[in-house]
Amino acid sequence: MRIVCVGGGPAGLYFAILAKRSNARHDVTVVERNPAGVTQGWGVVFWDDLLDDLYRNDPVSARWIEKNATRWDTQEVHLRSESAPHLGGPGFALGRERLLDILARRARGLGVDIRYQYDVADASAFTDAELIVACDGANSRLRQRHANHFQTQVEEGRNKFIWLGTNQVFDAFTFAFEETPAGWIWFHGYRFDRDTSTCVIECQQETWEALGFDTLGPGETLRRLEAIFQGQLKGHALFHQPRGLGKAPWLHFQRITNERWYHDNVVLMGDAAHTTHFSIGSGTKLAIQDAISLAQKLRAHDHLPTALDAYEEERRAALLAIQLAAHSSAQWFENVPSYIDPDATRFAYALLNRRGSSVWSYLLLMASQRPALRGALRTLHSSRQWIRAQRRDREAARMM
Ligand SMILES: Cc1cc2nc3c(=O)[nH]c(=O)nc-3n(C[C@H](O)[C@H](O)[C@H](O)COP(=O)(O)OP(=O)(O)OC[C@H]3O[C@@H](n4cnc5c(N)ncnc54)[C@H](O)[C@@H]3O)c2cc1C
């Protein structure tokens, strides 16, 4: 089958890898508008469930991803730079640049043709393709060409956010909330390599205007944010894009859904099909799970529309719960000032509870405030992760 993936993000590259792995005779091309090694955004977080999926589907790239990822084993909530209640739970982080490099190397090794600096206007450039995967991100041009067919809905979030990097090393996944005369502003930050952290800063639109961000230039924006968060950044600078690749814009989150996921032989995948608010850190995982699902359906069904129907049905169902959680989380962050509590632990619980938590999460949160119990929980989590990693390794060895 001749397959073209438009967009060399996690969705497109991972799908290309799986398509080639399922049938080496497939002719797979990925076209990407950026030059090789260039991407927007810094590090992304993920959890063991993604590693499980990666190992099950391509142990080679899974090993590289795990080896390059940074592990964090606690979360902290800083309110006005003062107190830092702990939220439990470990996770991983990896730079987008590194992730894409790993996937591109693996794809090329399997025989995928990756063409960079190739900006696709519409699917008509690929008349010889039997399948065109529109994995060109949230602002997908391929999707926009057939917006009526896909019945795309775009809902804009009320807050402003900006995705920055910093060389302040946040070893814990850190939420920091600062009060300014113009209102509350906050970030979440985490280290994703030896000396770089992601720092996603967010505030309400009114606060953003009152702080003057609507008139400040890119350099002044960073300086003002560094001053607001000086307690957390400890003198370290903020940066716009990796390797000075341009300015990060202030954006509103766009919640994208589609009534239909394919049109003839053009199928949506990843952010082109759906977005989930960045505060639950799941978009990359979902993009990769889309890729896994489509590859499986193509193996199971020779008839393309049947495979695409099965893919759409499976992914739509799988997304329901996580989209709901993402929506609740986005709404929580749009109403941060109403949750601010003089008791930082109670505030941390409200933050933890934003996606709907159980009574156990409250007990765990209280336990995490005591260093000895926190240490015990950390050991428990590490042992569980170790056992899970051993199981993955065994499964991967069987597959190789
Ligand atoms: C602030 C922020 C923080 C986030 N943090 C996390 C996180 O911690 N964990 C997580 O899992 N997810 C996170 N995400 C979400 C995650 O980045 C996306 O969900 C994920 O990248 C989707 O992958 P994709 O391949 O569908 O799209 P993308 O990664 O957007 O890739 C699309 C690719 O298509 C290319 N392209 C676009 N148009 C064209 C064209 N016309 N021709 C050719 N190429 C084109 C683009 O250059 C891009 O490389 C975050 C998102 C944001 C905004």
XYZ file of C-alpha atoms and ligand atoms in Angstrom:
453
model
C 0.000 0.000 0.000
C 1.232 3.527 -0.751
C 0.805 5.631 2.410
C 1.577 9.330 2.913
C 1.611 10.878 6.402
C 1.285 14.655 6.264
C 3.055 15.890 9.403
C 6.168 14.495 11.074
C 4.993 14.838 14.694
C 4.610 11.871 17.075
C 1.426 10.664 15.323
C 2.825 10.642 11.776
C 6.224 9.194 12.620
C 4.881 6.503 14.930
C 2.234 5.447 12.447
C 4.903 5.256 9.721
C 7.003 2.975 11.952
C 4.078 0.650 12.668
C 2.923 0.559 9.045
C 6.405 -0.509 7.938
C 6.693 -3.017 10.765
C 3.409 -4.646 9.823
C 4.326 -4.908 6.158
C 7.786 -4.011 4.869
C 6.349 -3.765 1.339
C 4.198 -0.782 2.271
C 5.566 2.328 0.605
C 5.470 4.909 3.421
C 6.364 8.596 3.128
C 6.225 11.260 5.856
C 6.198 14.881 4.722
C 7.013 17.579 7.266
C 7.069 21.332 6.715
C 9.848 22.021 9.260
C 13.510 21.249 8.631
C 14.827 18.073 10.300
C 15.367 18.540 14.052
C 13.163 21.624 14.301
C 10.028 21.561 16.388
C 7.855 23.859 18.451
C 7.611 23.344 22.204
C 9.887 21.868 24.858
C 9.481 18.697 26.919
C 6.366 16.550 27.307
C 5.392 14.303 30.208
C 4.066 10.771 30.041
C 3.538 7.800 32.308
C 4.116 4.054 32.408
C 0.946 3.351 30.448
C 2.526 4.933 27.360
C 5.741 2.941 27.824
C 3.628 -0.240 28.040
C 2.014 0.608 24.697
C 5.331 1.537 23.086
C 7.024 -1.698 24.180
C 4.103 -3.768 22.955
C 4.220 -2.182 19.504
C 7.853 -1.398 18.764
C 10.334 -2.416 21.468
C 13.246 -0.802 19.606
C 11.950 2.786 19.725
C 10.409 2.099 23.159
C 13.859 1.309 24.581
C 15.368 4.478 23.067
C 12.516 6.595 24.429
C 12.776 5.096 27.909
C 16.549 5.481 27.927
C 16.362 9.154 26.976
C 13.474 10.088 29.262
C 13.916 11.827 32.598
C 12.014 10.419 35.554
C 10.401 12.620 38.208
C 9.029 11.085 41.346
C 7.026 13.775 43.065
C 4.870 16.807 42.383
C 4.931 20.031 44.395
C 2.406 22.844 44.639
C 3.848 26.272 45.430
C 1.416 28.970 46.449
C 2.969 32.476 46.538
C 6.460 30.898 46.620
C 5.818 29.919 50.227
C 4.547 26.478 50.950
C 4.992 23.358 48.912
C 2.510 20.593 49.571
C 3.478 17.392 47.788
C 1.277 15.439 45.422
C 2.385 11.879 44.933
C 2.980 9.997 41.741
C 5.983 9.518 39.456
C 6.178 10.148 35.723
C 8.570 10.716 32.830
C 9.498 13.661 30.635
C 11.249 13.885 27.287
C 12.116 16.792 24.981
C 9.958 16.947 21.871
C 13.070 17.424 19.774
C 14.622 14.231 21.168
C 11.377 12.272 20.843
C 10.966 13.229 17.187
C 14.605 12.490 16.477
C 14.227 8.988 17.967
C 11.065 8.270 15.987
C 12.523 9.673 12.753
C 15.698 7.578 13.112
C 13.665 4.440 13.739
C 11.313 5.178 10.835
C 14.196 5.784 8.428
C 15.865 2.570 9.589
C 12.732 0.674 8.600
C 12.707 2.269 5.150
C 10.284 5.171 5.629
C 10.968 8.087 3.294
C 10.903 11.315 5.376
C 10.845 14.554 3.421
C 11.471 17.731 5.408
C 10.693 21.326 4.435
C 7.717 20.092 2.485
C 4.697 22.257 3.227
C 1.546 20.514 2.041
C -1.326 22.686 0.832
C -3.821 19.879 0.238
C -4.129 16.159 -0.372
C -4.207 16.582 -4.182
C -0.382 16.545 -4.105
C -0.601 12.775 -3.471
C -2.917 11.369 -6.119
C -1.012 8.067 -6.172
C -1.445 7.459 -2.407
C -3.977 4.848 -1.301
C -4.041 6.265 2.224
C -3.281 9.814 3.350
C -2.915 10.331 7.081
C -3.671 13.925 8.080
C -1.465 14.208 11.166
C -0.596 17.858 10.625
C -1.494 19.039 14.106
C -4.242 21.088 15.737
C -4.441 23.584 12.866
C -4.489 20.808 10.266
C -4.750 22.290 6.795
C -5.895 18.972 5.359
C -8.762 18.892 7.827
C -9.678 22.522 7.112
C -9.970 21.691 3.384
C -12.901 19.427 4.242
C -14.121 21.115 7.450
C -17.768 20.667 6.388
C -17.333 16.968 5.914
C -15.416 16.434 9.161
C -17.763 18.830 11.005
C -14.898 20.196 13.008
C -15.657 22.075 16.184
C -13.094 24.416 17.685
C -13.722 25.790 21.167
C -11.277 28.395 22.386
C -10.197 28.362 26.045
C -10.452 31.649 27.963
C -6.940 31.660 29.466
C -3.712 32.777 27.840
C -0.739 30.413 27.911
C 2.820 30.382 26.622
C 5.105 27.328 26.291
C 8.597 28.309 27.434
C 11.813 26.601 28.478
C 14.219 27.405 31.293
C 17.537 26.153 32.598
C 16.191 26.197 36.125
C 16.041 22.483 36.909
C 12.700 21.450 38.428
C 13.394 17.963 39.711
C 9.819 17.656 40.962
C 6.887 18.289 38.663
C 6.197 21.810 39.944
C 2.991 23.854 39.978
C 3.680 27.453 41.053
C 0.990 30.085 41.596
C 1.936 33.745 42.105
C -0.307 36.652 43.002
C 0.343 39.972 41.235
C -1.569 43.263 41.603
C -3.276 42.265 38.328
C -4.363 38.803 39.503
C -3.037 35.231 39.667
C -0.546 33.775 37.226
C 0.952 30.285 37.403
C 3.108 27.746 35.629
C 3.760 24.062 35.581
C 7.377 23.081 35.107
C 9.446 19.900 34.981
C 12.895 18.873 33.947
C 13.091 16.869 30.719
C 16.854 16.560 30.214
C 19.998 17.153 32.254
C 19.662 20.929 32.488
C 16.438 22.080 30.825
C 12.872 22.300 32.064
C 9.575 22.982 30.382
C 7.696 25.960 31.816
C 4.104 26.438 30.654
C 2.807 29.754 32.012
C -0.889 30.555 32.142
C -3.258 33.239 33.436
C -6.680 34.694 32.845
C -7.068 37.041 29.866
C -7.805 40.074 32.123
C -4.648 39.440 34.162
C -2.637 39.045 30.968
C -3.828 42.435 29.684
C -3.401 44.163 33.035
C 0.182 42.861 33.245
C 0.815 44.480 29.869
C 1.570 41.292 27.902
C -0.661 42.547 25.076
C 1.862 45.311 24.342
C 5.226 43.847 25.407
C 7.740 42.566 22.856
C 9.080 38.982 23.098
C 12.205 39.881 25.119
C 10.324 42.146 27.532
C 7.722 39.392 27.994
C 10.381 36.987 29.219
C 11.954 39.570 31.522
C 8.581 40.369 33.109
C 7.776 36.680 33.623
C 11.242 36.079 35.098
C 10.570 38.907 37.592
C 7.158 37.504 38.570
C 8.530 33.997 39.089
C 11.941 34.971 40.456
C 11.266 32.934 43.624
C 10.891 29.766 41.553
C 13.382 30.476 38.785
C 16.133 31.491 41.215
C 17.823 33.799 38.736
C 17.577 31.419 35.750
C 16.348 32.695 32.400
C 13.256 31.737 30.428
C 13.564 30.940 26.714
C 11.121 31.106 23.836
C 11.964 28.143 21.576
C 14.634 25.446 21.713
C 17.942 26.536 20.138
C 16.649 30.090 19.633
C 14.279 28.976 16.881
C 11.942 31.930 17.165
C 9.412 33.382 19.518
C 6.830 31.384 21.416
C 3.426 33.020 21.032
C 0.844 33.544 23.761
C -2.083 31.347 22.769
C -5.546 30.274 23.806
C -5.956 26.513 24.048
C -8.093 25.168 21.196
C -10.317 22.214 22.002
C -10.846 20.383 18.719
C -13.347 17.655 18.007
C -14.588 16.173 14.723
C -17.870 14.456 13.935
C -16.175 12.375 11.222
C -12.595 11.223 11.149
C -12.064 10.317 7.506
C -12.996 11.497 4.054
C -12.361 9.091 1.161
C -8.766 8.012 1.767
C -7.809 10.956 4.048
C -7.901 10.058 7.750
C -7.356 12.328 10.756
C -4.913 11.400 13.488
C -3.519 12.969 16.685
C -4.126 16.674 17.314
C -5.697 17.031 13.864
C -8.514 14.761 15.089
C -8.786 15.842 18.755
C -6.984 17.942 21.315
C -6.945 17.549 25.095
C -5.934 20.350 27.423
C -2.175 20.426 28.071
C -2.753 20.446 31.858
C -3.338 16.689 31.770
C -0.274 15.995 29.595
C -1.819 13.366 27.336
C -1.848 14.639 23.744
C 1.309 12.801 22.701
C 0.109 9.552 24.230
C -3.243 9.867 22.469
C -1.556 10.653 19.152
C 0.584 7.523 19.516
C -2.422 5.423 20.532
C -4.249 6.652 17.417
C -1.297 5.446 15.357
C -1.367 2.041 17.074
C -5.099 1.689 16.511
C -5.000 2.611 12.816
C -2.078 0.249 12.154
C -3.993 -2.599 13.851
C -7.191 -1.926 11.906
C -5.326 -1.869 8.599
C -3.829 -5.254 9.446
C -7.218 -6.645 10.383
C -9.222 -5.374 7.381
C -8.251 -5.410 3.699
C -11.147 -3.119 2.825
C -9.948 0.437 3.593
C -13.321 2.028 4.590
C -13.963 -0.877 6.988
C -10.549 -0.347 8.601
C -11.134 3.406 8.873
C -14.592 2.918 10.393
C -13.167 0.497 12.968
C -10.334 2.929 13.778
C -12.709 5.845 14.246
C -15.070 3.835 16.417
C -12.322 2.494 18.650
C -10.551 5.796 19.172
C -13.721 7.790 19.698
C -14.757 5.433 22.514
C -11.273 5.382 24.044
C -11.140 9.176 24.126
C -14.412 9.840 25.945
C -13.163 9.604 29.541
C -9.900 11.432 28.936
C -11.582 14.258 27.017
C -13.952 14.722 29.948
C -11.048 14.808 32.411
C -9.169 17.272 30.191
C -12.224 19.510 29.958
C -12.662 19.527 33.761
C -8.990 20.301 34.187
C -9.138 23.175 31.666
C -12.166 24.620 33.438
C -10.437 24.364 36.794
C -7.506 26.384 35.473
C -9.886 28.965 34.003
C -11.215 29.524 37.535
C -8.006 29.380 39.560
C -8.731 32.556 41.615
C -11.908 31.012 43.021
C -9.980 27.954 44.284
C -7.182 29.881 45.996
C -7.213 28.894 49.655
C -5.102 30.223 52.542
C -4.463 26.581 53.409
C -1.998 25.441 50.748
C -2.711 21.741 51.329
C -6.423 22.263 50.789
C -5.590 24.196 47.625
C -3.318 21.347 46.489
C -6.202 18.924 47.036
C -8.501 21.083 44.903
C -5.827 21.019 42.179
C -5.439 17.244 42.468
C -9.198 16.808 42.460
C -9.754 18.863 39.282
C -10.136 15.756 37.113
C -12.358 14.026 39.660
C -10.455 12.030 42.307
C -11.414 9.500 44.951
C -11.265 9.617 48.714
C -8.004 7.651 48.392
C -6.368 10.585 46.680
C -7.160 12.735 49.730
C -5.636 10.174 52.083
C -2.588 9.861 49.831
C -2.215 13.631 49.669
C -2.300 13.897 53.468
C 0.197 11.039 53.758
C 2.505 12.739 51.231
C 2.890 15.779 53.498
C 4.933 13.731 56.008
C 8.501 13.132 54.819
C 8.681 9.580 56.206
C 5.410 8.509 54.591
C 6.388 10.324 51.395
C 9.620 8.340 51.315
C 7.680 5.095 51.830
C 5.240 5.966 49.033
C 8.136 6.822 46.741
C 9.722 3.437 47.416
C 6.398 1.752 46.764
C 5.963 3.595 43.452
C 9.554 2.814 42.405
C 9.112 -0.892 43.179
C 5.881 -0.981 41.221
C 7.553 0.763 38.290
C 10.472 -1.630 38.446
C 8.148 -4.656 38.323
C 6.258 -3.098 35.423
C 9.529 -2.389 33.566
C 10.645 -6.016 34.063
C 7.361 -7.247 32.609
C 7.755 -4.920 29.624
C 11.291 -6.192 29.060
C 10.137 -9.818 29.092
C 7.300 -9.066 26.666
C 9.679 -7.142 24.408
C 12.229 -10.008 24.417
C 9.465 -12.400 23.303
C 8.594 -10.062 20.409
C 12.152 -9.572 19.110
C 1.776 23.828 26.071
C 1.612 22.386 25.691
C 2.127 21.405 26.523
C 1.946 20.062 26.188
N 2.442 19.114 27.039
C 2.219 17.821 26.782
C 2.690 16.827 27.668
O 3.315 17.122 28.694
N 2.425 15.530 27.363
C 1.729 15.166 26.250
O 1.497 13.970 26.014
N 1.282 16.088 25.368
C 1.498 17.408 25.609
N 1.060 18.345 24.740
C 0.291 17.938 23.552
C 1.181 17.398 22.445
O 2.218 18.311 22.145
C 0.356 17.107 21.193
O -0.853 16.485 21.553
C 1.114 16.158 20.251
O 2.278 16.783 19.799
C 0.240 15.753 19.067
O 1.015 15.083 18.105
P 0.667 15.190 16.543
O 1.685 14.388 15.840
O -0.761 14.899 16.355
O 0.815 16.746 16.209
P 2.097 17.695 16.225
O 3.059 17.280 17.265
O 1.550 19.079 16.266
O 2.782 17.430 14.814
C 2.219 17.896 13.624
C 3.339 18.091 12.620
O 2.764 18.432 11.355
C 3.567 19.427 10.757
N 2.731 20.159 9.808
C 1.714 20.995 10.091
N 1.165 21.454 8.946
C 1.863 20.914 7.936
C 1.761 21.023 6.507
N 0.853 21.798 5.933
N 2.638 20.311 5.742
C 3.584 19.523 6.344
N 3.709 19.393 7.675
C 2.861 20.067 8.469
C 4.053 20.283 11.925
O 5.200 21.024 11.608
C 4.284 19.220 12.999
O 5.615 18.751 12.976
C 1.246 19.703 25.021
C 0.753 20.703 24.170
C 0.920 22.022 24.504
C 0.372 23.077 23.593
